[in-house]
């Protein structure tokens, strides 16, 4: 039986990948230490998702380990010699990173290096997928001229009509500590591909979302927004008139792409991965969708100052990933994704 190692297995992406590859017949090993609860407090706790995997996924093994534990990571990878490594453990928030720069960098950059080096020593032939982020582009996309509509911003420059491509520069801009630690990891994943020849790739996520997200104010935009709506809580909009645009992709579609890469891996690649323009929305548009789904008005307030480094408008150009993996496309639309998130929060509230 083939084995997959998934870090961050109790999180949104990790848990979806665990379920997906279990259905594909893999023995699934998850690595997580519920660090999300340390980063974000009890609302970020992902133990519920770990328990669900242990309950529902046959042959799932949980490893309580910190990716910063270099010796522990090496020992685990040596023991398992996994056929695929998916790295989804991270400190994922801009704002939080400013308060904990050392933990952020040690987790995002150091943890990634620990895993890469363990893979190089134990399973250098195994596809290695790293969850990177569009924040590697820093606030560079904010320099693109925009057009403002009643509910959102759009790129006015026709060069970006399809979104941001992978050729967009990553340096000489403001990243936040989180963006910088993810750049370090992203470049190292590329280097292990190019220099050492490992079949690695970075998926530079836009908004990755889905019903398994433990959304909190500082991370998990749609999940947190839906939670606020259902609980009648106020959602705070930070700047840009609520017209800031994100492209949203369901975690299931992320898992599907990881499978495509594992079947036909390349080395040192980077792909932008979001829902593309078709699955994009502004915060104002997201309010409207959730209100339609739940029938409840979205309470919100407005803070004029935007979050540091926050994109005004971002959607991924999916051209490269579609060209390399024509079997993949966005299969779940934005409204269906939000419907599933509504359902999941309702189920959690009554559990
Ligand atoms: N969700 C998004 O919108 C988004 C967007 C772009 C990129 N990404 C990236 O995708 C990846 C997965 O994101 P997610 O939304 O599933 O995050 P998540 O917070 O839901 O899951 C991450 C998991 O990693 C675990 N973890 C964190 N630090 C750890 C450590 N030191 N040791 C072991 N486990 C640790 C957490 O406990 C959590 O369960 C991250 O790398 C993130 O930066 C996410």
XYZ file of C-alpha atoms and ligand atoms in Angstrom:
395
model
C 0.000 0.000 0.000
C 1.349 3.422 -0.937
C 1.840 5.955 1.808
C 1.253 9.703 1.861
C 2.505 12.097 4.533
C 0.406 15.223 5.044
C 1.558 17.987 7.387
C -1.050 20.316 8.835
C -3.441 17.379 8.528
C -6.000 18.788 10.975
C -6.303 22.027 9.006
C -8.458 22.925 6.013
C -6.179 21.724 3.226
C -4.418 18.956 5.127
C -7.657 17.255 6.170
C -9.138 17.438 2.671
C -5.954 15.925 1.220
C -6.060 13.133 3.829
C -9.624 12.216 2.886
C -8.943 12.462 -0.828
C -5.912 10.166 -0.830
C -7.522 7.681 1.556
C -10.258 7.255 -1.079
C -7.471 6.725 -3.637
C -6.238 3.782 -1.559
C -3.280 5.383 0.215
C -2.236 4.767 3.801
C -2.531 8.299 5.166
C -0.197 9.706 7.804
C -1.072 13.119 9.200
C 1.309 15.368 11.119
C -0.173 18.156 13.247
C 0.213 19.501 16.770
C -2.827 21.795 16.885
C -0.531 24.781 16.658
C -3.448 26.715 15.142
C -4.969 26.885 18.634
C -1.691 28.388 19.898
C -1.639 30.924 17.058
C -5.316 31.929 17.237
C -6.702 30.729 20.581
C -9.568 28.259 21.146
C -11.508 29.391 18.034
C -8.581 28.160 15.916
C -8.503 24.732 17.558
C -8.313 21.967 14.932
C -8.598 18.933 17.245
C -12.225 18.444 16.131
C -10.978 17.862 12.609
C -8.236 15.484 13.771
C -10.828 13.445 15.701
C -13.067 13.386 12.652
C -10.240 12.023 10.498
C -9.454 9.375 13.132
C -13.132 8.425 13.271
C -14.029 8.525 9.600
C -10.883 7.795 7.558
C -9.907 4.129 7.588
C -6.190 3.614 8.079
C -5.503 7.212 9.079
C -2.579 7.647 11.490
C -2.041 10.879 13.399
C 1.455 11.976 14.414
C 1.582 14.617 17.126
C 4.684 16.427 15.951
C 5.892 19.987 15.396
C 7.376 20.676 11.947
C 10.040 22.737 13.758
C 11.287 19.527 15.396
C 14.025 18.749 12.881
C 15.079 15.403 14.365
C 11.458 14.306 14.821
C 10.524 15.171 11.239
C 13.578 13.374 9.863
C 12.862 10.266 11.947
C 9.212 10.152 10.818
C 10.002 10.607 7.120
C 12.757 7.978 7.347
C 10.334 5.507 8.923
C 7.478 6.140 6.493
C 9.398 6.794 3.264
C 6.137 8.232 1.856
C 5.321 8.048 -1.858
C 3.936 11.614 -1.675
C 4.638 14.462 0.731
C 2.111 17.295 1.067
C 3.191 20.182 3.264
C 0.232 22.209 4.528
C 1.339 23.059 8.083
C 1.949 26.757 8.574
C 1.393 29.921 10.501
C -1.057 31.270 7.901
C -1.884 34.836 8.961
C -0.414 38.199 7.930
C -1.533 40.064 11.022
C -0.580 37.355 13.511
C 2.908 37.076 12.023
C 3.740 40.641 13.052
C 3.270 39.658 16.704
C 5.224 36.382 16.519
C 7.931 36.848 13.864
C 10.221 34.158 15.282
C 7.493 31.498 15.571
C 6.230 32.472 12.132
C 9.608 32.156 10.424
C 10.643 29.021 12.309
C 7.368 27.347 11.335
C 6.976 28.537 7.772
C 10.573 28.694 6.564
C 12.376 26.389 9.028
C 9.601 23.789 9.107
C 9.561 23.630 5.309
C 13.332 23.196 5.175
C 13.150 20.416 7.779
C 10.642 18.559 5.660
C 12.505 19.129 2.376
C 15.758 17.884 3.821
C 14.067 14.847 5.356
C 12.514 14.091 1.942
C 15.886 14.498 0.221
C 17.448 12.017 2.631
C 14.619 9.469 2.784
C 12.415 9.674 -0.326
C 13.972 11.974 -2.963
C 11.889 10.438 -5.744
C 8.533 11.221 -4.094
C 6.438 14.160 -5.339
C 6.621 16.980 -2.778
C 3.833 19.578 -2.796
C 4.243 22.728 -0.761
C 1.296 24.998 0.020
C 2.622 28.448 -0.747
C 0.594 31.641 -1.026
C -0.148 34.616 -3.249
C 1.364 36.713 -0.448
C 4.777 35.839 -1.949
C 3.942 38.641 -4.406
C 3.704 41.022 -1.434
C 1.745 44.175 -2.117
C 3.096 44.264 -5.693
C -0.348 43.512 -7.202
C -1.613 46.748 -5.575
C 0.431 48.704 -8.135
C -1.757 47.450 -10.988
C -4.237 50.140 -12.088
C -7.779 49.303 -11.033
C -11.292 49.985 -12.170
C -13.934 50.468 -9.468
C -17.461 49.157 -9.885
C -20.354 49.449 -7.473
C -19.360 46.318 -5.584
C -15.718 45.536 -6.382
C -12.375 46.403 -7.909
C -11.179 44.943 -11.220
C -7.795 45.097 -12.950
C -7.900 47.945 -15.474
C -4.669 46.812 -17.166
C -5.587 44.294 -19.910
C -2.282 42.479 -19.243
C -3.920 41.138 -16.055
C -7.379 40.471 -17.460
C -6.958 36.766 -16.657
C -5.350 37.468 -13.275
C -1.854 37.374 -11.771
C 0.580 35.006 -13.485
C 3.530 33.172 -11.892
C 5.966 35.560 -13.614
C 4.821 38.406 -11.338
C 7.819 39.713 -9.293
C 8.165 38.538 -5.706
C 10.675 41.040 -4.338
C 11.098 44.779 -3.718
C 7.672 45.148 -2.192
C 6.041 44.892 1.241
C 5.240 41.335 2.328
C 4.618 41.298 6.095
C 6.612 38.757 8.098
C 4.249 36.003 6.946
C 4.698 36.836 3.260
C 8.472 36.937 3.696
C 8.659 33.612 5.544
C 6.525 32.046 2.808
C 8.821 33.489 0.113
C 11.770 31.848 1.904
C 9.953 28.512 1.944
C 8.739 28.857 -1.660
C 12.242 29.597 -2.979
C 13.711 26.705 -0.975
C 11.102 24.300 -2.385
C 12.067 25.467 -5.880
C 15.749 25.042 -5.022
C 15.299 21.449 -3.833
C 13.653 20.854 -7.200
C 16.242 22.592 -9.354
C 19.442 21.918 -7.405
C 18.753 18.491 -5.920
C 16.308 17.292 -8.574
C 13.391 16.530 -6.244
C 9.925 16.571 -7.879
C 8.725 19.608 -5.942
C 6.097 22.255 -6.546
C 4.698 25.293 -4.790
C 0.987 26.002 -5.006
C 0.611 29.731 -4.468
C -2.854 29.858 -3.015
C -5.373 32.640 -3.369
C -8.210 32.094 -0.891
C -8.372 28.388 -0.154
C -11.630 27.605 1.525
C -14.173 24.968 2.388
C -16.307 23.465 5.136
C -13.330 22.101 7.110
C -11.850 25.512 7.864
C -11.657 26.632 11.499
C -12.136 30.230 10.362
C -11.027 32.988 12.741
C -10.895 36.754 12.393
C -7.238 36.662 11.341
C -7.448 33.770 8.886
C -10.082 32.031 6.784
C -12.036 34.881 5.164
C -15.176 33.115 3.906
C -15.367 30.628 6.754
C -15.171 33.417 9.334
C -17.592 35.632 7.418
C -20.194 32.846 7.288
C -19.680 32.121 10.985
C -20.308 35.788 11.821
C -23.454 35.783 9.715
C -24.880 32.679 11.369
C -24.087 33.910 14.880
C -25.390 37.419 14.170
C -21.927 38.799 14.931
C -20.446 41.915 13.410
C -17.885 41.380 10.635
C -15.268 44.119 10.510
C -14.252 45.309 7.065
C -10.751 46.781 6.929
C -10.429 49.459 4.255
C -10.878 49.448 0.472
C -14.654 50.100 0.955
C -15.254 46.360 1.242
C -14.582 46.110 -2.479
C -11.350 44.117 -2.097
C -11.451 41.036 -4.306
C -10.278 37.481 -3.560
C -10.434 34.358 -5.692
C -11.746 31.400 -3.791
C -11.068 27.749 -4.430
C -12.632 24.809 -2.596
C -10.150 22.604 -0.723
C -11.437 19.597 -2.721
C -10.173 21.220 -5.930
C -6.809 21.803 -4.239
C -6.625 18.090 -3.365
C -7.516 17.195 -6.953
C -4.664 19.303 -8.285
C -2.236 17.719 -5.830
C -3.299 14.338 -7.187
C -2.684 15.497 -10.766
C 0.781 16.713 -9.789
C 1.558 13.436 -8.008
C 0.574 11.504 -11.154
C 2.718 13.701 -13.418
C 5.235 15.531 -11.244
C 7.675 18.169 -12.438
C 10.568 19.699 -10.503
C 10.889 23.120 -8.891
C 7.564 24.353 -10.296
C 5.315 27.131 -9.057
C 1.596 27.436 -9.783
C -0.891 30.096 -8.841
C -3.943 28.388 -7.453
C -7.187 30.112 -6.621
C -10.667 30.061 -7.996
C -9.656 32.416 -10.807
C -11.773 35.349 -11.850
C -14.862 33.122 -12.137
C -14.782 32.267 -8.417
C -13.769 35.699 -7.200
C -15.799 38.029 -5.018
C -15.420 41.181 -2.988
C -16.392 41.295 0.679
C -19.574 43.190 -0.256
C -20.444 40.486 -2.793
C -19.718 37.745 -0.234
C -22.143 39.439 2.192
C -24.843 39.282 -0.449
C -24.263 35.599 -1.184
C -24.285 34.557 2.467
C -27.416 36.606 3.144
C -29.165 34.814 0.276
C -28.050 31.454 1.631
C -29.015 31.975 5.258
C -31.756 34.589 5.009
C -29.947 36.501 7.776
C -28.650 40.056 7.358
C -24.873 40.417 7.650
C -23.954 42.776 10.460
C -20.780 44.636 9.678
C -18.743 47.681 10.560
C -16.115 49.567 8.649
C -12.555 50.393 9.721
C -11.140 52.858 7.154
C -7.551 51.645 7.551
C -6.718 48.584 5.473
C -4.694 45.653 6.794
C -0.951 46.090 6.187
C 0.065 44.598 2.852
C -3.492 43.507 2.060
C -4.285 43.049 -1.621
C -6.900 45.407 -3.050
C -7.653 43.003 -5.863
C -6.225 39.554 -6.439
C -7.250 36.724 -8.652
C -5.033 33.986 -10.015
C -4.258 33.468 -13.655
C -4.877 29.723 -13.908
C -3.390 29.478 -17.408
C -0.150 27.756 -16.422
C -1.652 25.162 -14.128
C -4.337 24.359 -16.718
C -1.671 24.012 -19.431
C 0.482 21.662 -17.332
C -2.462 19.705 -15.907
C -5.308 19.836 -18.445
C -7.223 17.211 -16.425
C -7.721 19.790 -13.674
C -10.168 22.670 -13.515
C -12.132 24.501 -10.839
C -15.068 22.153 -10.307
C -16.917 23.771 -7.389
C -18.428 27.228 -7.794
C -18.344 29.977 -5.213
C -21.999 29.743 -4.156
C -21.863 25.968 -3.706
C -18.673 26.372 -1.663
C -20.348 28.934 0.570
C -23.426 26.732 0.889
C -21.205 23.923 2.178
C -19.517 26.282 4.648
C -22.941 27.383 5.954
C -23.962 23.750 6.380
C -20.733 22.867 8.173
C -21.017 25.699 10.725
C -24.664 24.808 11.357
C -23.727 21.163 11.927
C -20.872 22.155 14.260
C -23.198 24.409 16.264
C -25.593 21.541 16.939
C -22.949 18.822 17.478
N -6.549 29.035 3.565
C -6.081 29.946 2.733
O -6.797 30.865 2.339
C -4.668 29.866 2.230
C -4.280 30.738 1.210
C -2.995 30.672 0.696
C -2.119 29.745 1.217
N -2.495 28.908 2.214
C -1.515 27.971 2.742
O -2.026 26.650 2.703
C -1.561 25.915 3.821
C -2.721 25.319 4.559
O -3.604 26.353 4.948
P -4.915 26.038 5.785
O -5.883 27.091 5.453
O -5.263 24.599 5.649
O -4.359 26.322 7.256
P -4.926 25.758 8.633
O -4.453 26.721 9.678
O -6.361 25.420 8.532
O -4.123 24.380 8.807
C -2.768 24.348 9.129
C -2.561 23.240 10.144
O -1.152 23.193 10.421
C -0.972 22.978 11.801
N 0.323 23.539 12.193
C 0.669 24.842 12.243
N 1.919 24.963 12.687
C 2.379 23.705 12.910
C 3.606 23.190 13.375
N 4.613 24.004 13.744
N 3.761 21.850 13.466
C 2.741 21.017 13.103
N 1.529 21.458 12.683
C 1.364 22.791 12.582
C -2.139 23.711 12.465
O -2.428 23.190 13.760
C -3.277 23.484 11.477
O -4.055 22.360 11.828
C -0.685 26.886 4.622
O 0.646 26.742 4.229
C -1.192 28.242 4.190
O -0.207 29.261 4.319
C -3.757 28.951 2.727
